[in-house]
PDB file of C-alpha atoms and ligand atoms in Angstrom:
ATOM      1  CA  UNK G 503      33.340   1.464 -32.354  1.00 59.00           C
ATOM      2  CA  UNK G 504      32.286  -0.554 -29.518  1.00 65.00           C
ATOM      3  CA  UNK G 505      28.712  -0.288 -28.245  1.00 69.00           C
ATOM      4  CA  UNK G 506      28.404   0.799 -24.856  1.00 71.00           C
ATOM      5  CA  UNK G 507      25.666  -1.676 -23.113  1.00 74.00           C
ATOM      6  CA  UNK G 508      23.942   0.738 -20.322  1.00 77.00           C
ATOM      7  CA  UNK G 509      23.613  -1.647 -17.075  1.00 84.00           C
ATOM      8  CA  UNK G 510      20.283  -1.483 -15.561  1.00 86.00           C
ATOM      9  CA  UNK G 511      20.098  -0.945 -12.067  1.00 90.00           C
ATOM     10  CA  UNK G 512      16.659  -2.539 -11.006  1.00 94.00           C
ATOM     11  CA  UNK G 513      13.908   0.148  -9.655  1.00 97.00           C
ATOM     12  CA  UNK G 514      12.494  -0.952  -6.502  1.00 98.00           C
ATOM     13  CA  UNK G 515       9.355   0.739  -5.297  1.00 98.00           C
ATOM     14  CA  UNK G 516       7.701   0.763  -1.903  1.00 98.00           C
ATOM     15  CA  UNK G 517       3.683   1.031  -1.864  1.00 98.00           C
ATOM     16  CA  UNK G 518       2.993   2.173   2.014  1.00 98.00           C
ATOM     17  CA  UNK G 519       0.485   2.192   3.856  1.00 98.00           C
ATOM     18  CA  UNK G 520      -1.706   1.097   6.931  1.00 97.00           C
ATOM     19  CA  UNK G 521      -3.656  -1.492   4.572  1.00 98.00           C
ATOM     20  CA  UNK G 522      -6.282  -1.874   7.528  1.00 98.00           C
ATOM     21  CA  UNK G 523      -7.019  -3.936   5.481  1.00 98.00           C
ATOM     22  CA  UNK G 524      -6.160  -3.681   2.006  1.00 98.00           C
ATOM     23  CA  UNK G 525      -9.112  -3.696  -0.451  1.00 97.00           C
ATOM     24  CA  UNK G 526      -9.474  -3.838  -4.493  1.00 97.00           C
ATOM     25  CA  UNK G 527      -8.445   0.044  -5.209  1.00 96.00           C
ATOM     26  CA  UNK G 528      -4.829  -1.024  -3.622  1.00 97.00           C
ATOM     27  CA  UNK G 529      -4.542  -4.098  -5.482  1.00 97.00           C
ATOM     28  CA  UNK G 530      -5.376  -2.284  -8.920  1.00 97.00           C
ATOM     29  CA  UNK G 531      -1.742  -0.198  -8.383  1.00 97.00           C
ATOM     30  CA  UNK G 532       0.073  -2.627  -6.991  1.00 98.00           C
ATOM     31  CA  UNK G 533      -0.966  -4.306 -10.271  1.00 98.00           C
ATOM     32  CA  UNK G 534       0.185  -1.612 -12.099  1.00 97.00           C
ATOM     33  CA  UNK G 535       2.880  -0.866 -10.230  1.00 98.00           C
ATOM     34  CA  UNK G 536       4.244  -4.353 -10.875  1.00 98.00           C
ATOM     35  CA  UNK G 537       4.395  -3.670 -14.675  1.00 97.00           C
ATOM     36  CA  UNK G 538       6.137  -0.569 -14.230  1.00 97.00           C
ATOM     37  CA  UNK G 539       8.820  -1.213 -11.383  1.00 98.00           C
ATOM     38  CA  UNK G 540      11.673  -4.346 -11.726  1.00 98.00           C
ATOM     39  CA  UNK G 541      10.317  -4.323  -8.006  1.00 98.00           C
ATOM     40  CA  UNK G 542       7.234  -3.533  -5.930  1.00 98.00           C
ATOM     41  CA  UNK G 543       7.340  -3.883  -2.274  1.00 98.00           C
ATOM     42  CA  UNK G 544       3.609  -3.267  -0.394  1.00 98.00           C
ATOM     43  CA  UNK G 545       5.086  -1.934   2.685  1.00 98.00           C
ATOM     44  CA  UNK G 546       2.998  -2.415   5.788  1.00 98.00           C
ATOM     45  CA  UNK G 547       2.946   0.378   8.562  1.00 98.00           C
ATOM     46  CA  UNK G 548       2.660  -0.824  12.707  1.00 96.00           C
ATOM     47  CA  UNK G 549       3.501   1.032  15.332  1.00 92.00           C
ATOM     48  CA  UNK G 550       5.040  -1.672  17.849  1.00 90.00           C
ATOM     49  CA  UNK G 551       3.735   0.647  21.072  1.00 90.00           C
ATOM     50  CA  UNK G 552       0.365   1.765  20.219  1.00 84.00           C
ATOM     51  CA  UNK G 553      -1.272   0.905  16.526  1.00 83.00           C
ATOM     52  CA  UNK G 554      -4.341   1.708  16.265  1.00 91.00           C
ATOM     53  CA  UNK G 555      -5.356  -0.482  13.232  1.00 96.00           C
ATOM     54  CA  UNK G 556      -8.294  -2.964  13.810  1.00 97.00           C
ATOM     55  CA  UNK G 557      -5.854  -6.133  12.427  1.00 97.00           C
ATOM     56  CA  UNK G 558      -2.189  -6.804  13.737  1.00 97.00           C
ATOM     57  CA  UNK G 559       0.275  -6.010  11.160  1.00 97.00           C
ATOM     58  CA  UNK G 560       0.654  -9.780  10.500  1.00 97.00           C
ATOM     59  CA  UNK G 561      -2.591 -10.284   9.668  1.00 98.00           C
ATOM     60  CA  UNK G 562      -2.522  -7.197   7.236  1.00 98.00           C
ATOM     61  CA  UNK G 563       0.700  -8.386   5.869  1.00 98.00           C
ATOM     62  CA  UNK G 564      -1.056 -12.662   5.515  1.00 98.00           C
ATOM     63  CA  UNK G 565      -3.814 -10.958   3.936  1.00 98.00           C
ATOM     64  CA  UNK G 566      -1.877  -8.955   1.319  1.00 98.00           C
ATOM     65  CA  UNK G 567       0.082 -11.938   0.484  1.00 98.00           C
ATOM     66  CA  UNK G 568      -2.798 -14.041  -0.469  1.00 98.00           C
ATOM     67  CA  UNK G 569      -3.958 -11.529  -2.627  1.00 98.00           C
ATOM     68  CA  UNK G 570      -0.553 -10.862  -4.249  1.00 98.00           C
ATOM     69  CA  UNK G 571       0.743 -14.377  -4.649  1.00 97.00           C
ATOM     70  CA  UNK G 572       0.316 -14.761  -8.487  1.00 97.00           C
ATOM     71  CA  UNK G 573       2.851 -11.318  -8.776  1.00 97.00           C
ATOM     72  CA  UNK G 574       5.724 -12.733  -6.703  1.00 96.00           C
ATOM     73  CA  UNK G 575       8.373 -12.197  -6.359  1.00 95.00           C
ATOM     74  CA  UNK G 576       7.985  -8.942  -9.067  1.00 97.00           C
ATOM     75  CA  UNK G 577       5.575  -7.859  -6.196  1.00 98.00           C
ATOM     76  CA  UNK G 578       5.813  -8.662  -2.160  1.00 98.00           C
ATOM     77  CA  UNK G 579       4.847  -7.452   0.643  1.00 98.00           C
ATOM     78  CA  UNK G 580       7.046  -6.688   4.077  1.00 98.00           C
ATOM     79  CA  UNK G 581       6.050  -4.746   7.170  1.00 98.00           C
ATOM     80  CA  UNK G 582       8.226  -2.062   9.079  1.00 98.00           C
ATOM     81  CA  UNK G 583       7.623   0.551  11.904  1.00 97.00           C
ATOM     82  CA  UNK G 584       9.604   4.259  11.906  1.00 97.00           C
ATOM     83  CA  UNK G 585       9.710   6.237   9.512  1.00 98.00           C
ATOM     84  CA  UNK G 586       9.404   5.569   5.628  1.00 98.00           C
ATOM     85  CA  UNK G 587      12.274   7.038   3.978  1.00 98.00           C
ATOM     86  CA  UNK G 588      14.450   4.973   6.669  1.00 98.00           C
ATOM     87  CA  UNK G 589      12.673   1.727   5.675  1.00 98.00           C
ATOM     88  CA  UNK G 590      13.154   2.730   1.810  1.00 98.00           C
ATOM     89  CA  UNK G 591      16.660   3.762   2.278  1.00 98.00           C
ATOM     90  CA  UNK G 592      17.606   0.602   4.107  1.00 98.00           C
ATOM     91  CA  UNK G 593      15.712  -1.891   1.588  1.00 98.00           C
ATOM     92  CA  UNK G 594      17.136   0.218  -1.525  1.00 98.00           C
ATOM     93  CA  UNK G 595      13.989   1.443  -2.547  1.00 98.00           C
ATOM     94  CA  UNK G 596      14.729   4.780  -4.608  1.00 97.00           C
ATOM     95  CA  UNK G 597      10.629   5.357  -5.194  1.00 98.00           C
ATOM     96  CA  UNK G 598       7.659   5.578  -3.511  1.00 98.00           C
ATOM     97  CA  UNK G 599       4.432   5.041  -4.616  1.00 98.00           C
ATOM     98  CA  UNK G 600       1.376   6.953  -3.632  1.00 97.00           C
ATOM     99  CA  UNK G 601      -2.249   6.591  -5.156  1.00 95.00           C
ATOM    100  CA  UNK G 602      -4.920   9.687  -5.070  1.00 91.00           C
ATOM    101  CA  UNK G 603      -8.212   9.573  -5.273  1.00 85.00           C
ATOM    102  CA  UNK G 604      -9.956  12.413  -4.715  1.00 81.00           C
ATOM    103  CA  UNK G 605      -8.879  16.251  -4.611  1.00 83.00           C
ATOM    104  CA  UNK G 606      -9.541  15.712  -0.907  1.00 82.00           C
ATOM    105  CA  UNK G 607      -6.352  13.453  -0.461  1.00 84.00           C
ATOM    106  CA  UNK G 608      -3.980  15.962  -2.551  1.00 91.00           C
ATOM    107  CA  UNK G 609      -2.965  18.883   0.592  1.00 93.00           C
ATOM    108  CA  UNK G 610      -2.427  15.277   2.950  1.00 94.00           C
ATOM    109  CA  UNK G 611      -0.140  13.783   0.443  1.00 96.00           C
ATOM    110  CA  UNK G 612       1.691  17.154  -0.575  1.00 96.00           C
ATOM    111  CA  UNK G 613       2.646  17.446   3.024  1.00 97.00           C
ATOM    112  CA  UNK G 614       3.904  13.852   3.289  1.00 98.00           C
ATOM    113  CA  UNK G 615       5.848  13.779   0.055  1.00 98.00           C
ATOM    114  CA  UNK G 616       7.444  17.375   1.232  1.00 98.00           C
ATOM    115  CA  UNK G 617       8.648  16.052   4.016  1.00 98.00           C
ATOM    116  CA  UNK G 618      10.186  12.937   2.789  1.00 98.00           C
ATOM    117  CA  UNK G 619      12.004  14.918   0.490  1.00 98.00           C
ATOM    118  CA  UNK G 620      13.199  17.139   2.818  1.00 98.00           C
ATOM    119  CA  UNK G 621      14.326  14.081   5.023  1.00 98.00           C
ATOM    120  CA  UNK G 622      15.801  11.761   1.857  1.00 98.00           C
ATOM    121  CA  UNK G 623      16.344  14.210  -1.439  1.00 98.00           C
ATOM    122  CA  UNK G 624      17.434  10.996  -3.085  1.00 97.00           C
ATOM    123  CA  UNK G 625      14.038   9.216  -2.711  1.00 98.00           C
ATOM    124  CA  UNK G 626      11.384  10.073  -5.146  1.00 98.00           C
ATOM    125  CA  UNK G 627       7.587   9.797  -4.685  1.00 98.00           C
ATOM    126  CA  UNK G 628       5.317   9.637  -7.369  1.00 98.00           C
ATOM    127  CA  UNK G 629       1.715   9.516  -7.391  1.00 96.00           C
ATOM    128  CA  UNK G 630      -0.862   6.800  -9.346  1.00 96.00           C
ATOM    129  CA  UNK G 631      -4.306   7.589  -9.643  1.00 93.00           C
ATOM    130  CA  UNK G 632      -6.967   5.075  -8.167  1.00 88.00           C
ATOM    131  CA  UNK G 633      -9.022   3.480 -10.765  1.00 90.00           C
ATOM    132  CA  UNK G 634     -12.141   5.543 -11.634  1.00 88.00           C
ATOM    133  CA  UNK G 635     -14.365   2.401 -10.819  1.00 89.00           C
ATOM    134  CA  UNK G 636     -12.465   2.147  -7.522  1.00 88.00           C
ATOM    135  CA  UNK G 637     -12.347   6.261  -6.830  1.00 82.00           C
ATOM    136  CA  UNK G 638     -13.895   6.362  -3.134  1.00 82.00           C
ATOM    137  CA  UNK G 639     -12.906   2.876  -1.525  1.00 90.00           C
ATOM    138  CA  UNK G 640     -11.390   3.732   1.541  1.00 94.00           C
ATOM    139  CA  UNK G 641     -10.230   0.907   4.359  1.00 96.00           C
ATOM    140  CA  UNK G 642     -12.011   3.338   7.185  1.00 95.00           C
ATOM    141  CA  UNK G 643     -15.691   3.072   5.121  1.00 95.00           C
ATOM    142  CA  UNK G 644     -15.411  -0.990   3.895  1.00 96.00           C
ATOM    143  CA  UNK G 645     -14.531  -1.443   7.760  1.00 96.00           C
ATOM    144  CA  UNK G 646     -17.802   0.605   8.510  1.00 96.00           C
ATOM    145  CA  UNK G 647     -20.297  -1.105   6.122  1.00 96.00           C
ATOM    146  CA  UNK G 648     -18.610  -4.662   6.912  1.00 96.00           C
ATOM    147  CA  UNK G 649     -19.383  -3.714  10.334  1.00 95.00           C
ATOM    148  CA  UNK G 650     -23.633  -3.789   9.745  1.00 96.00           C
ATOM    149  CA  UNK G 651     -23.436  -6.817   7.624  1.00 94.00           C
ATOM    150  CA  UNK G 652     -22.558  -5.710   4.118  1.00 95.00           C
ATOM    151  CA  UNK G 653     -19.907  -7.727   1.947  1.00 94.00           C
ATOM    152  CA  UNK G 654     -18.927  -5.910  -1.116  1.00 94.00           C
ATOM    153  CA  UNK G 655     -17.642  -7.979  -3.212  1.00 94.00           C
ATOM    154  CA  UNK G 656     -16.574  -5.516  -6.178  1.00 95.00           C
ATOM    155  CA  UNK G 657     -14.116  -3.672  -3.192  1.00 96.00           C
ATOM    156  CA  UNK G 658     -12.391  -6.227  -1.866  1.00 97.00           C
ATOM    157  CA  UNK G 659     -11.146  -9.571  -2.257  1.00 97.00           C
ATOM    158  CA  UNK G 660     -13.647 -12.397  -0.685  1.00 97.00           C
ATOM    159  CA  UNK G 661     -10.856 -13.971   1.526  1.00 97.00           C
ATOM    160  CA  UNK G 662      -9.933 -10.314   3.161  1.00 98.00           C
ATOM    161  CA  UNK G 663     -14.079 -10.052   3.731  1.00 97.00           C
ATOM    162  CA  UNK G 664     -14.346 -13.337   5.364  1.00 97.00           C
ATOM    163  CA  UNK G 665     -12.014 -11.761   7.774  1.00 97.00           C
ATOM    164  CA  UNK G 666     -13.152  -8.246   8.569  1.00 97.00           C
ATOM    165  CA  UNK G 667     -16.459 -10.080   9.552  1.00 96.00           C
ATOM    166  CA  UNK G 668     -14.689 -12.098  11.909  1.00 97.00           C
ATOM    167  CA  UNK G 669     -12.982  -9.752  13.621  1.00 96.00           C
ATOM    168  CA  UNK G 670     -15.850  -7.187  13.522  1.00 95.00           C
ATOM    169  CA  UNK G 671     -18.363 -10.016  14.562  1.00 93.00           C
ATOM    170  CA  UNK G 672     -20.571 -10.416  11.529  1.00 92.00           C
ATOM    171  CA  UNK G 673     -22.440 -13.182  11.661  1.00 79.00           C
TER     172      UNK G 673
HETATM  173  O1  PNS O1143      -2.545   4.194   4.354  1.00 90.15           O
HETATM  174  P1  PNS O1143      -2.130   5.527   4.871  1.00 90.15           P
HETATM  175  O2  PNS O1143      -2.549   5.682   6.309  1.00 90.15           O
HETATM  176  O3  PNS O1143      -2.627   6.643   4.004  1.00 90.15           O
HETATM  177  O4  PNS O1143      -0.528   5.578   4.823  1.00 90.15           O
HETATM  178  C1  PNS O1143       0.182   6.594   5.460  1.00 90.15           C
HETATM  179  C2  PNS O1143       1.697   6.280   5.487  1.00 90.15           C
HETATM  180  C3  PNS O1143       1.948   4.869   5.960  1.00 90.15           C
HETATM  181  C4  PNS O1143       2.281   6.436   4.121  1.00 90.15           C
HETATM  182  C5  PNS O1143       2.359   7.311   6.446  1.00 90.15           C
HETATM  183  O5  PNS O1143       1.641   7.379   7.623  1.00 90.15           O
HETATM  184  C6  PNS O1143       3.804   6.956   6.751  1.00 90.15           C
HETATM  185  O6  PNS O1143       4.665   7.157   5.930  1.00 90.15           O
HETATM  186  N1  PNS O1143       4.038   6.377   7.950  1.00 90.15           N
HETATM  187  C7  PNS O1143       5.340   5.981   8.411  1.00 90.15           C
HETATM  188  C8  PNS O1143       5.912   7.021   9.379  1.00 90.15           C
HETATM  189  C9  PNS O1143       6.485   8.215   8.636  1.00 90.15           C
HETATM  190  O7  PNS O1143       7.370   8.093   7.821  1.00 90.15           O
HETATM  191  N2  PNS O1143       5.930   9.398   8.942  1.00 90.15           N
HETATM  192  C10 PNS O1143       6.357  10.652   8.333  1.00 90.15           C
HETATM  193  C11 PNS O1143       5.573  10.944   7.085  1.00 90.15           C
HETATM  194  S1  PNS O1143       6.070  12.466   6.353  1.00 90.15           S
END
């Protein structure tokens, strides 16, 4: 009897998101994401008429990249505007990746993944929980504290730091 060999179709992921910017609880699944998925793409949202994020999406998506470098190309980073199952669908992504932290996030990300499904049944999200170290880093609060002078150097990366005090005016 001959031994069927199953081909295996590689799994590519897409971890959204507004990264604004990204910080240490995002790299942690991306990380882990990486040893799961044959491929992890950190997808950047923009909104070409009106974002409101405080970086351009090409600075979110240089920023990412320097952090990711050493999981390339198992791991990259791309940007895209509209809607996310169209951006999966067209890149071949069958999975998306969504991390919780808190309780507080589970109604907002029920909703989302509801809707997706509705919109693509053939696209699955699944969720990762943050690291328990890493539980309540948010973007919106590091931007906050950067903002009167603090660095915090166990959330994010030094290089995404030196930035946010740029643009928020740190000296
Ligand atoms: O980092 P965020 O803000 O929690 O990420 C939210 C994100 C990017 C996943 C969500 O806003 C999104 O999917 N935006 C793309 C537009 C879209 O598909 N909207 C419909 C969602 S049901």
């Amino acid at each position: 009897m001959v031994n069927k060999v199953k081909e295996h179709t590689p799994v590519v992921a897409v971890f959204p998101g507004s990264f604004d910017p990204i910080h240490n609880g995002h790299l942690d699944i991306v990380r882990r994401a990486a040893a799961i998925f044959d491929e992890v793409i950190v997808g950047v949202t923009y909104n070409p008429h009106k974002d409101a994020a405080l970086f351009t999406a090409d600075e979110r998506v240089e920023m990412i990249r320097e952090c990711i470098r050493d999981l390339e190309p198992r791991a990259r980073v791309d940007k895209f505007s509209g809607l996310l199952v169209d951006y999966a669908e067209r890149i071949g992504a069958k999975v998306l990746i969504r991390s919780l932290r808190a309780v507080t996030d589970f109604d907002y990300e029920l909703q989302m993944t509801q809707m997706n499904k509705q919109m693509r049944p053939n696209i699955e999200t699944i969720f990762m929980f943050s690291n328990p170290k890493l539980f309540y880093t948010a973007s919106r609060l590091i931007k906050e504290v950067a903002g009167h002078g603090k660095r915090l150097p166990e959330l994010v990366p030094e290089h995404v730091m030196e930035r946010l005090r740029r643009k928020l005016k740190v000296d």
